[in-house]
Amino acid sequence: MTLPDDQVLDDVDALVAADPGMMLRATGDAGAQVRRALAGIDRDAVRRIAADGRPRSVVVVGMGGSGISGDVLAAVCGSGCPVLVTTIRDYTLPGWVGPLDLVLAVSCSGSTEETLNVAAEAVKRGCRVVGVGSAGSPLEQTVRSTTSGVFLAVDAGDLMPRASLWLLATPLLVVANALEIADVPDSALERAADVLDSVATECGVAVPLADNPAKILGLSLAGSLPMVWGTSFVGDLAAYRMACQFNENAKLPVVFGAIPEANHNQVVSLDGPFAGSAGDDIFRDPFEDGSGPARLRLVLLRDTDEHPQDARRADVTRDIAERRGVAVHVVTARSGHVVERLASLTAIADWSSVYAAIALGIDPSPIGPINELKGRIA
């Protein structure tokens, strides 16, 4: 495995040169995305959605960096939500979805194949349909093919879907607040934008490695097999987000999970062949002989609003891992409204994934296998 380069993370010019797709700049844009989305949303359209009353359920349809906006909505709504909120990542709309349900179809480009299929089916079934994506796109045409359809346009510009999380999620949260299925006033979203800006200040390219939590985390995970576990809806989603960002940006495989479920299966991997330093050759020269086998590293993304038993489980899990020689990194959410807490964890995930890529000598922007796959099935 390639040895991570720590020196590049302390060289601003080298960082910029290693990121021709400007993923670092896009990551720093997260707070501004929230503000742009709030300023640009069609409030009359949102009022029309709310005027039809609370739906039986909310079904978010989307893929990849667009689909995760539905997970943001579900996490913010939480377990106390009066309606079911679920995300569909497929070509098929579940059989139980009908006219009593609200389908939110999200596609950054407005042309995602799976999302268009499901949105069209939702229109046929007479569902309440709301689209979020690029103006003038096939998704807008599909949504507006029904008189009750509402389309909320967003302009992602040259941002990739995975770099547009908050631009896409903010309209969903505004709709949820209008429907009174979640308490997400604009003021909470503005504070979340401030949190994203604050993390960007702490984790920006000019902040030295020694003082930069995202550079430290990214460098640590760059040469490892990361497992990322979260607590509560907030930590669980942040763990999934972190895995996806490391997959796409750093091109690394990552296992993600949720406490307590991970304590019933994934935790046993701490006794496996990739844990600790078992089997390592103490005389290995990493520069002449290579870095050796990758080892597990555990990341715990902890919400500040945890179930007491989840908090105990996270503490004991850390102890079990460290006793087996597995390094553990704990990232704790900032306090505040649920959307602020979520923003603080996803921001660290995003920044660290880009730094991991650059430390490995990888351009974080290209998504070759995705593009090849799309081309071959078109």
mmCIF file of C-alpha atoms in Angstrom:
data_model
loop_
_atom_site.group_PDB
_atom_site.id
_atom_site.type_symbol
_atom_site.label_atom_id
_atom_site.label_comp_id
_atom_site.label_asym_id
_atom_site.label_seq_id
_atom_site.Cartn_x
_atom_site.Cartn_y
_atom_site.Cartn_z
ATOM 1 C CA MET A 1 0.000 0.000 0.000
ATOM 2 C CA THR A 2 1.214 3.523 -0.793
ATOM 3 C CA LEU A 3 2.686 5.332 2.188
ATOM 4 C CA PRO A 4 0.747 8.524 2.982
ATOM 5 C CA ASP A 5 2.690 11.735 2.509
ATOM 6 C CA ASP A 6 2.312 13.967 5.552
ATOM 7 C CA GLN A 7 4.456 16.771 4.141
ATOM 8 C CA VAL A 8 2.035 17.599 1.333
ATOM 9 C CA LEU A 9 -0.634 18.444 3.928
ATOM 10 C CA ASP A 10 1.493 21.288 5.260
ATOM 11 C CA ASP A 11 2.229 22.781 1.839
ATOM 12 C CA VAL A 12 -0.653 24.973 0.670
ATOM 13 C CA ASP A 13 0.644 25.219 -2.898
ATOM 14 C CA ALA A 14 1.097 21.445 -3.088
ATOM 15 C CA LEU A 15 -2.421 20.892 -1.724
ATOM 16 C CA VAL A 16 -3.932 23.141 -4.362
ATOM 17 C CA ALA A 17 -1.896 21.500 -7.123
ATOM 18 C CA ALA A 18 -2.986 18.034 -5.965
ATOM 19 C CA ASP A 19 -6.656 19.021 -6.141
ATOM 20 C CA PRO A 20 -7.300 20.174 -9.727
ATOM 21 C CA GLY A 21 -11.038 19.477 -9.351
ATOM 22 C CA MET A 22 -11.108 21.872 -6.390
ATOM 23 C CA MET A 23 -12.785 19.453 -3.999
ATOM 24 C CA LEU A 24 -11.213 21.315 -1.076
ATOM 25 C CA ARG A 25 -12.824 24.532 -2.233
ATOM 26 C CA ALA A 26 -16.161 22.758 -2.673
ATOM 27 C CA THR A 27 -15.899 21.335 0.849
ATOM 28 C CA GLY A 28 -15.338 24.808 2.239
ATOM 29 C CA ASP A 29 -18.477 25.961 0.397
ATOM 30 C CA ALA A 30 -20.852 23.930 2.615
ATOM 31 C CA GLY A 31 -21.960 26.790 4.859
ATOM 32 C CA ALA A 32 -22.552 29.042 1.870
ATOM 33 C CA GLN A 33 -24.668 26.291 0.303
ATOM 34 C CA VAL A 34 -27.117 26.441 3.199
ATOM 35 C CA ARG A 35 -27.431 30.208 2.854
ATOM 36 C CA ARG A 36 -27.835 30.056 -0.936
ATOM 37 C CA ALA A 37 -30.515 27.402 -0.611
ATOM 38 C CA LEU A 38 -32.408 29.418 1.993
ATOM 39 C CA ALA A 39 -32.199 32.569 -0.085
ATOM 40 C CA GLY A 40 -33.230 30.877 -3.323
ATOM 41 C CA ILE A 41 -36.042 28.570 -2.216
ATOM 42 C CA ASP A 42 -39.507 29.264 -3.605
ATOM 43 C CA ARG A 43 -41.451 30.005 -0.428
ATOM 44 C CA ASP A 44 -44.786 30.130 -2.267
ATOM 45 C CA ALA A 45 -44.127 26.607 -3.538
ATOM 46 C CA VAL A 46 -43.307 25.441 -0.022
ATOM 47 C CA ARG A 47 -46.557 26.932 1.244
ATOM 48 C CA ARG A 48 -48.466 25.039 -1.468
ATOM 49 C CA ILE A 49 -46.855 21.805 -0.316
ATOM 50 C CA ALA A 50 -47.809 22.511 3.293
ATOM 51 C CA ALA A 51 -51.355 23.517 2.343
ATOM 52 C CA ASP A 52 -52.115 19.922 1.328
ATOM 53 C CA GLY A 53 -51.533 18.854 4.933
ATOM 54 C CA ARG A 54 -49.314 16.298 6.588
ATOM 55 C CA PRO A 55 -48.739 13.206 4.404
ATOM 56 C CA ARG A 56 -49.015 9.638 5.627
ATOM 57 C CA SER A 57 -45.304 9.206 4.904
ATOM 58 C CA VAL A 58 -42.408 10.986 3.237
ATOM 59 C CA VAL A 59 -40.456 8.963 0.686
ATOM 60 C CA VAL A 60 -37.224 10.511 -0.553
ATOM 61 C CA VAL A 61 -35.962 9.151 -3.864
ATOM 62 C CA GLY A 62 -32.333 9.687 -4.805
ATOM 63 C CA MET A 63 -28.963 8.109 -5.467
ATOM 64 C CA GLY A 64 -25.457 8.738 -4.178
ATOM 65 C CA GLY A 65 -24.725 12.304 -3.173
ATOM 66 C CA SER A 66 -28.335 13.273 -3.876
ATOM 67 C CA GLY A 67 -29.918 10.382 -2.010
ATOM 68 C CA ILE A 68 -28.096 11.125 1.217
ATOM 69 C CA SER A 69 -30.193 14.288 1.520
ATOM 70 C CA GLY A 70 -33.064 11.962 2.407
ATOM 71 C CA ASP A 71 -30.980 10.445 5.188
ATOM 72 C CA VAL A 72 -30.301 13.955 6.479
ATOM 73 C CA LEU A 73 -34.039 14.562 6.567
ATOM 74 C CA ALA A 74 -34.685 11.292 8.421
ATOM 75 C CA ALA A 75 -31.915 11.985 10.942
ATOM 76 C CA VAL A 76 -33.189 15.488 11.657
ATOM 77 C CA CYS A 77 -36.783 14.248 11.987
ATOM 78 C CA GLY A 78 -35.557 11.565 14.400
ATOM 79 C CA SER A 79 -37.442 8.721 16.058
ATOM 80 C CA GLY A 80 -40.134 11.072 17.353
ATOM 81 C CA CYS A 81 -41.307 12.015 13.859
ATOM 82 C CA PRO A 82 -45.091 11.577 13.504
ATOM 83 C CA VAL A 83 -44.732 10.089 9.998
ATOM 84 C CA LEU A 84 -42.429 7.565 8.381
ATOM 85 C CA VAL A 85 -39.476 9.147 6.570
ATOM 86 C CA THR A 86 -37.539 6.791 4.325
ATOM 87 C CA THR A 87 -35.090 6.947 1.427
ATOM 88 C CA ILE A 88 -35.412 4.803 -1.707
ATOM 89 C CA ARG A 89 -32.277 4.065 -3.732
ATOM 90 C CA ASP A 90 -33.631 1.918 -6.523
ATOM 91 C CA TYR A 91 -35.631 1.794 -9.745
ATOM 92 C CA THR A 92 -38.802 0.685 -7.969
ATOM 93 C CA LEU A 93 -41.291 2.521 -5.792
ATOM 94 C CA PRO A 94 -42.557 0.306 -2.945
ATOM 95 C CA GLY A 95 -46.063 -1.056 -3.456
ATOM 96 C CA TRP A 96 -47.437 0.640 -0.358
ATOM 97 C CA VAL A 97 -46.702 4.172 -1.620
ATOM 98 C CA GLY A 98 -49.787 5.948 -2.958
ATOM 99 C CA PRO A 99 -51.809 9.179 -3.048
ATOM 100 C CA LEU A 100 -51.565 9.690 0.718
ATOM 101 C CA ASP A 101 -47.767 9.833 0.577
ATOM 102 C CA LEU A 102 -45.321 12.593 -0.349
ATOM 103 C CA VAL A 103 -42.505 11.601 -2.711
ATOM 104 C CA LEU A 104 -39.480 13.902 -2.725
ATOM 105 C CA ALA A 105 -37.390 13.166 -5.810
ATOM 106 C CA VAL A 106 -33.861 14.558 -5.488
ATOM 107 C CA SER A 107 -31.279 14.654 -8.258
ATOM 108 C CA CYS A 108 -28.518 17.232 -8.419
ATOM 109 C CA SER A 109 -28.361 16.958 -12.198
ATOM 110 C CA GLY A 110 -32.063 16.255 -12.608
ATOM 111 C CA SER A 111 -31.226 13.358 -14.916
ATOM 112 C CA THR A 112 -30.443 10.423 -12.607
ATOM 113 C CA GLU A 113 -31.876 7.304 -14.223
ATOM 114 C CA GLU A 114 -33.186 5.571 -11.104
ATOM 115 C CA THR A 115 -34.711 8.751 -9.679
ATOM 116 C CA LEU A 116 -36.518 9.577 -12.918
ATOM 117 C CA ASN A 117 -38.019 6.075 -13.050
ATOM 118 C CA VAL A 118 -39.363 6.256 -9.523
ATOM 119 C CA ALA A 119 -40.611 9.834 -9.913
ATOM 120 C CA ALA A 120 -42.543 8.845 -13.031
ATOM 121 C CA GLU A 121 -44.106 5.934 -11.161
ATOM 122 C CA ALA A 122 -45.052 8.234 -8.281
ATOM 123 C CA VAL A 123 -46.812 10.540 -10.746
ATOM 124 C CA LYS A 124 -48.743 7.577 -12.219
ATOM 125 C CA ARG A 125 -49.899 6.505 -8.770
ATOM 126 C CA GLY A 126 -51.200 9.953 -7.935
ATOM 127 C CA CYS A 127 -48.695 10.610 -5.156
ATOM 128 C CA ARG A 128 -47.890 14.100 -4.001
ATOM 129 C CA VAL A 129 -44.594 14.702 -5.801
ATOM 130 C CA VAL A 130 -41.927 17.312 -5.129
ATOM 131 C CA GLY A 131 -38.729 17.497 -7.144
ATOM 132 C CA VAL A 132 -35.406 19.025 -6.115
ATOM 133 C CA GLY A 133 -32.714 19.485 -8.749
ATOM 134 C CA SER A 134 -31.540 21.483 -11.747
ATOM 135 C CA ALA A 135 -34.004 23.781 -13.470
ATOM 136 C CA GLY A 136 -35.111 22.684 -16.925
ATOM 137 C CA SER A 137 -34.014 19.100 -16.279
ATOM 138 C CA PRO A 138 -35.886 15.880 -17.121
ATOM 139 C CA LEU A 139 -36.790 15.624 -13.437
ATOM 140 C CA GLU A 140 -38.553 18.984 -13.546
ATOM 141 C CA GLN A 141 -40.470 17.883 -16.647
ATOM 142 C CA THR A 142 -41.554 14.681 -14.913
ATOM 143 C CA VAL A 143 -42.668 16.438 -11.739
ATOM 144 C CA ARG A 144 -44.545 19.157 -13.600
ATOM 145 C CA SER A 145 -46.376 16.579 -15.728
ATOM 146 C CA THR A 146 -48.902 16.416 -12.898
ATOM 147 C CA THR A 147 -50.842 19.522 -11.894
ATOM 148 C CA SER A 148 -50.076 18.922 -8.215
ATOM 149 C CA GLY A 149 -46.324 18.523 -8.754
ATOM 150 C CA VAL A 150 -43.985 21.094 -7.216
ATOM 151 C CA PHE A 151 -40.384 21.617 -8.309
ATOM 152 C CA LEU A 152 -37.752 23.351 -6.167
ATOM 153 C CA ALA A 153 -34.829 24.323 -8.392
ATOM 154 C CA VAL A 154 -31.265 24.370 -7.082
ATOM 155 C CA ASP A 155 -28.196 25.553 -8.946
ATOM 156 C CA ALA A 156 -25.206 23.373 -8.075
ATOM 157 C CA GLY A 157 -23.053 24.958 -10.743
ATOM 158 C CA ASP A 158 -19.957 22.821 -11.217
ATOM 159 C CA LEU A 159 -20.269 21.130 -7.820
ATOM 160 C CA MET A 160 -20.408 17.349 -7.866
ATOM 161 C CA PRO A 161 -23.430 15.772 -6.127
ATOM 162 C CA ARG A 162 -21.333 14.580 -3.170
ATOM 163 C CA ALA A 163 -20.094 18.146 -2.714
ATOM 164 C CA SER A 164 -23.659 19.524 -2.802
ATOM 165 C CA LEU A 165 -25.036 17.863 0.337
ATOM 166 C CA TRP A 166 -26.324 21.000 2.038
ATOM 167 C CA LEU A 167 -27.571 22.623 -1.154
ATOM 168 C CA LEU A 168 -29.842 19.593 -1.677
ATOM 169 C CA ALA A 169 -30.718 18.831 1.947
ATOM 170 C CA THR A 170 -31.729 22.365 2.939
ATOM 171 C CA PRO A 171 -34.893 22.487 0.757
ATOM 172 C CA LEU A 172 -36.014 19.142 2.217
ATOM 173 C CA LEU A 173 -35.578 20.471 5.746
ATOM 174 C CA VAL A 174 -37.506 23.644 4.891
ATOM 175 C CA VAL A 175 -40.354 21.497 3.531
ATOM 176 C CA ALA A 176 -40.293 19.288 6.645
ATOM 177 C CA ASN A 177 -40.546 22.350 8.854
ATOM 178 C CA ALA A 178 -43.497 23.671 6.823
ATOM 179 C CA LEU A 179 -45.247 20.291 7.128
ATOM 180 C CA GLU A 180 -44.553 20.322 10.893
ATOM 181 C CA ILE A 181 -42.928 16.907 10.841
ATOM 182 C CA ALA A 182 -39.663 18.411 12.115
ATOM 183 C CA ASP A 183 -38.726 21.551 14.000
ATOM 184 C CA VAL A 184 -36.155 23.103 11.668
ATOM 185 C CA PRO A 185 -36.628 26.876 11.559
ATOM 186 C CA ASP A 186 -34.467 28.959 9.251
ATOM 187 C CA SER A 187 -32.568 30.165 12.308
ATOM 188 C CA ALA A 188 -31.389 26.615 13.035
ATOM 189 C CA LEU A 189 -30.220 26.190 9.459
ATOM 190 C CA GLU A 190 -28.376 29.502 9.637
ATOM 191 C CA ARG A 191 -26.612 28.313 12.795
ATOM 192 C CA ALA A 192 -25.720 25.080 10.997
ATOM 193 C CA ALA A 193 -24.175 27.197 8.246
ATOM 194 C CA ASP A 194 -22.117 28.967 10.902
ATOM 195 C CA VAL A 195 -20.970 25.580 12.237
ATOM 196 C CA LEU A 196 -19.900 24.497 8.745
ATOM 197 C CA ASP A 197 -17.971 27.755 8.348
ATOM 198 C CA SER A 198 -16.337 27.286 11.744
ATOM 199 C CA VAL A 199 -15.170 23.770 10.876
ATOM 200 C CA ALA A 200 -13.869 25.078 7.555
ATOM 201 C CA THR A 201 -11.821 27.660 9.443
ATOM 202 C CA GLU A 202 -10.377 25.004 11.774
ATOM 203 C CA CYS A 203 -9.733 22.472 8.995
ATOM 204 C CA GLY A 204 -8.784 24.708 6.068
ATOM 205 C CA VAL A 205 -5.722 24.201 3.902
ATOM 206 C CA ALA A 206 -3.699 26.928 5.648
ATOM 207 C CA VAL A 207 -4.075 25.334 9.107
ATOM 208 C CA PRO A 208 -0.968 23.226 9.871
ATOM 209 C CA LEU A 209 -1.271 19.479 10.231
ATOM 210 C CA ALA A 210 -0.457 19.585 13.950
ATOM 211 C CA ASP A 211 -3.405 21.896 14.608
ATOM 212 C CA ASN A 212 -5.830 20.586 11.998
ATOM 213 C CA PRO A 213 -8.179 17.802 13.195
ATOM 214 C CA ALA A 214 -9.265 16.871 9.675
ATOM 215 C CA LYS A 215 -5.701 16.599 8.361
ATOM 216 C CA ILE A 216 -4.742 14.457 11.369
ATOM 217 C CA LEU A 217 -7.725 12.166 10.878
ATOM 218 C CA GLY A 218 -7.324 11.954 7.120
ATOM 219 C CA LEU A 219 -3.624 11.120 7.370
ATOM 220 C CA SER A 220 -4.279 8.490 10.046
ATOM 221 C CA LEU A 221 -6.933 6.739 7.977
ATOM 222 C CA ALA A 222 -5.124 7.016 4.645
ATOM 223 C CA GLY A 223 -2.967 3.959 5.268
ATOM 224 C CA SER A 224 -5.530 1.871 7.133
ATOM 225 C CA LEU A 225 -8.735 -0.128 6.907
ATOM 226 C CA PRO A 226 -11.197 2.259 8.564
ATOM 227 C CA MET A 227 -14.295 1.222 10.475
ATOM 228 C CA VAL A 228 -16.590 4.124 11.288
ATOM 229 C CA TRP A 229 -19.385 3.780 13.837
ATOM 230 C CA GLY A 230 -21.849 6.393 15.010
ATOM 231 C CA THR A 231 -24.181 6.926 17.938
ATOM 232 C CA SER A 232 -27.784 8.150 17.534
ATOM 233 C CA PHE A 233 -29.415 9.044 14.217
ATOM 234 C CA VAL A 234 -26.872 11.858 13.875
ATOM 235 C CA GLY A 235 -23.747 9.763 14.369
ATOM 236 C CA ASP A 236 -25.132 6.903 12.276
ATOM 237 C CA LEU A 237 -25.693 9.165 9.285
ATOM 238 C CA ALA A 238 -22.310 10.850 9.741
ATOM 239 C CA ALA A 239 -20.676 7.398 9.705
ATOM 240 C CA TYR A 240 -22.392 6.544 6.429
ATOM 241 C CA ARG A 241 -21.427 9.916 4.985
ATOM 242 C CA MET A 242 -17.818 9.428 6.033
ATOM 243 C CA ALA A 243 -17.654 5.991 4.418
ATOM 244 C CA CYS A 244 -19.102 7.304 1.149
ATOM 245 C CA GLN A 245 -16.746 10.289 1.088
ATOM 246 C CA PHE A 246 -13.697 8.090 1.686
ATOM 247 C CA ASN A 247 -14.947 5.737 -1.042
ATOM 248 C CA GLU A 248 -15.320 8.496 -3.640
ATOM 249 C CA ASN A 249 -12.621 10.963 -2.628
ATOM 250 C CA ALA A 250 -9.843 8.747 -1.242
ATOM 251 C CA LYS A 251 -10.889 5.633 -3.210
ATOM 252 C CA LEU A 252 -10.666 3.574 0.001
ATOM 253 C CA PRO A 253 -12.942 0.794 1.249
ATOM 254 C CA VAL A 254 -14.598 1.715 4.557
ATOM 255 C CA VAL A 255 -16.874 -0.254 6.858
ATOM 256 C CA PHE A 256 -19.569 1.839 8.510
ATOM 257 C CA GLY A 257 -21.973 0.902 11.271
ATOM 258 C CA ALA A 258 -24.177 2.103 14.082
ATOM 259 C CA ILE A 259 -23.974 1.541 17.797
ATOM 260 C CA PRO A 260 -25.548 -0.588 19.254
ATOM 261 C CA GLU A 261 -25.948 -2.796 16.156
ATOM 262 C CA ALA A 262 -22.202 -2.813 15.401
ATOM 263 C CA ASN A 263 -21.628 -4.238 18.892
ATOM 264 C CA HIS A 264 -23.497 -7.358 17.809
ATOM 265 C CA ASN A 265 -21.421 -8.177 14.727
ATOM 266 C CA GLN A 266 -18.742 -5.792 13.413
ATOM 267 C CA VAL A 267 -17.004 -5.524 16.788
ATOM 268 C CA VAL A 268 -15.791 -9.140 16.456
ATOM 269 C CA SER A 269 -13.453 -8.018 13.653
ATOM 270 C CA LEU A 270 -11.318 -6.552 16.442
ATOM 271 C CA ASP A 271 -10.129 -10.126 17.000
ATOM 272 C CA GLY A 272 -9.387 -10.661 13.310
ATOM 273 C CA PRO A 273 -6.237 -10.647 11.178
ATOM 274 C CA PHE A 274 -6.351 -6.895 10.446
ATOM 275 C CA ALA A 275 -6.510 -5.800 14.094
ATOM 276 C CA GLY A 276 -3.509 -4.582 16.062
ATOM 277 C CA SER A 277 -0.027 -5.410 14.842
ATOM 278 C CA ALA A 278 -0.211 -9.211 14.926
ATOM 279 C CA GLY A 279 1.958 -10.733 12.248
ATOM 280 C CA ASP A 280 3.897 -7.548 11.459
ATOM 281 C CA ASP A 281 7.614 -7.855 10.849
ATOM 282 C CA ILE A 282 9.331 -5.544 13.348
ATOM 283 C CA PHE A 283 12.366 -5.364 11.050
ATOM 284 C CA ARG A 284 10.368 -4.169 8.040
ATOM 285 C CA ASP A 285 11.638 -0.945 6.507
ATOM 286 C CA PRO A 286 8.488 0.826 5.251
ATOM 287 C CA PHE A 287 10.432 2.740 2.597
ATOM 288 C CA GLU A 288 12.395 -0.210 1.183
ATOM 289 C CA ASP A 289 9.923 -3.036 1.875
ATOM 290 C CA GLY A 290 6.597 -1.235 1.593
ATOM 291 C CA SER A 291 4.162 -0.245 4.283
ATOM 292 C CA GLY A 292 3.057 -3.780 5.110
ATOM 293 C CA PRO A 293 -0.510 -4.942 5.599
ATOM 294 C CA ALA A 294 -3.151 -2.321 6.284
ATOM 295 C CA ARG A 295 -4.557 -2.357 9.803
ATOM 296 C CA LEU A 296 -7.914 -1.524 11.255
ATOM 297 C CA ARG A 297 -8.563 1.902 12.673
ATOM 298 C CA LEU A 298 -11.815 2.681 14.426
ATOM 299 C CA VAL A 299 -13.565 6.045 14.225
ATOM 300 C CA LEU A 300 -16.373 6.775 16.676
ATOM 301 C CA LEU A 301 -18.651 9.634 15.639
ATOM 302 C CA ARG A 302 -20.523 10.554 18.797
ATOM 303 C CA ASP A 303 -23.612 12.669 19.105
ATOM 304 C CA THR A 304 -23.993 14.854 22.193
ATOM 305 C CA ASP A 305 -27.535 13.502 22.578
ATOM 306 C CA GLU A 306 -26.910 9.779 23.058
ATOM 307 C CA HIS A 307 -28.965 7.093 24.738
ATOM 308 C CA PRO A 308 -27.172 6.398 28.058
ATOM 309 C CA GLN A 309 -26.499 2.793 27.066
ATOM 310 C CA ASP A 310 -25.101 3.872 23.698
ATOM 311 C CA ALA A 311 -22.725 6.199 25.542
ATOM 312 C CA ARG A 312 -21.577 3.298 27.747
ATOM 313 C CA ARG A 313 -21.225 1.057 24.719
ATOM 314 C CA ALA A 314 -19.093 3.628 22.893
ATOM 315 C CA ASP A 315 -16.784 4.010 25.907
ATOM 316 C CA VAL A 316 -16.387 0.251 26.370
ATOM 317 C CA THR A 317 -15.940 -0.289 22.628
ATOM 318 C CA ARG A 318 -13.053 2.145 22.616
ATOM 319 C CA ASP A 319 -11.414 0.319 25.503
ATOM 320 C CA ILE A 320 -11.871 -3.094 23.849
ATOM 321 C CA ALA A 321 -10.339 -1.825 20.605
ATOM 322 C CA GLU A 322 -7.360 -0.122 22.228
ATOM 323 C CA ARG A 323 -6.612 -3.193 24.348
ATOM 324 C CA ARG A 324 -6.270 -5.099 21.080
ATOM 325 C CA GLY A 325 -3.907 -2.558 19.583
ATOM 326 C CA VAL A 326 -6.484 -0.881 17.331
ATOM 327 C CA ALA A 327 -6.153 2.896 17.193
ATOM 328 C CA VAL A 328 -9.384 4.743 17.938
ATOM 329 C CA HIS A 329 -10.342 8.257 16.865
ATOM 330 C CA VAL A 330 -13.292 9.882 18.609
ATOM 331 C CA VAL A 331 -15.067 12.849 17.032
ATOM 332 C CA THR A 332 -17.805 14.410 19.136
ATOM 333 C CA ALA A 333 -20.531 16.559 17.646
ATOM 334 C CA ARG A 334 -20.897 20.148 18.700
ATOM 335 C CA SER A 335 -23.837 20.864 20.942
ATOM 336 C CA GLY A 336 -26.980 22.577 19.705
ATOM 337 C CA HIS A 337 -29.911 21.868 17.410
ATOM 338 C CA VAL A 338 -29.831 18.478 15.701
ATOM 339 C CA VAL A 339 -28.948 20.048 12.344
ATOM 340 C CA GLU A 340 -25.982 21.841 13.932
ATOM 341 C CA ARG A 341 -24.738 18.603 15.480
ATOM 342 C CA LEU A 342 -25.076 16.786 12.186
ATOM 343 C CA ALA A 343 -23.280 19.560 10.313
ATOM 344 C CA SER A 344 -20.318 19.415 12.690
ATOM 345 C CA LEU A 345 -19.774 15.677 12.132
ATOM 346 C CA THR A 346 -20.347 15.589 8.374
ATOM 347 C CA ALA A 347 -17.952 18.500 7.927
ATOM 348 C CA ILE A 348 -15.095 16.607 9.589
ATOM 349 C CA ALA A 349 -15.933 13.574 7.462
ATOM 350 C CA ASP A 350 -15.799 15.612 4.262
ATOM 351 C CA TRP A 351 -12.565 17.460 5.008
ATOM 352 C CA SER A 352 -10.689 14.379 6.250
ATOM 353 C CA SER A 353 -11.641 12.344 3.172
ATOM 354 C CA VAL A 354 -10.121 14.920 0.823
ATOM 355 C CA TYR A 355 -6.943 15.174 2.877
ATOM 356 C CA ALA A 356 -6.657 11.363 2.924
ATOM 357 C CA ALA A 357 -6.847 11.301 -0.865
ATOM 358 C CA ILE A 358 -4.166 13.942 -1.292
ATOM 359 C CA ALA A 359 -1.890 12.273 1.267
ATOM 360 C CA LEU A 360 -2.127 9.098 -0.833
ATOM 361 C CA GLY A 361 -1.338 10.999 -4.036
ATOM 362 C CA ILE A 362 -4.890 10.561 -5.332
ATOM 363 C CA ASP A 363 -6.930 13.218 -7.109
ATOM 364 C CA PRO A 364 -10.145 13.275 -5.044
ATOM 365 C CA SER A 365 -12.483 14.420 -7.821
ATOM 366 C CA PRO A 366 -12.539 11.696 -10.529
ATOM 367 C CA ILE A 367 -15.117 8.904 -10.254
ATOM 368 C CA GLY A 368 -13.888 6.673 -13.088
ATOM 369 C CA PRO A 369 -15.716 3.432 -12.228
ATOM 370 C CA ILE A 370 -19.057 5.249 -11.822
ATOM 371 C CA ASN A 371 -18.704 6.933 -15.201
ATOM 372 C CA GLU A 372 -17.588 3.694 -16.862
ATOM 373 C CA LEU A 373 -20.528 1.818 -15.405
ATOM 374 C CA LYS A 374 -23.013 4.455 -16.547
ATOM 375 C CA GLY A 375 -21.545 4.423 -20.021
ATOM 376 C CA ARG A 376 -21.668 0.657 -20.365
ATOM 377 C CA ILE A 377 -25.307 0.291 -19.297
ATOM 378 C CA ALA A 378 -26.615 3.334 -21.187
#
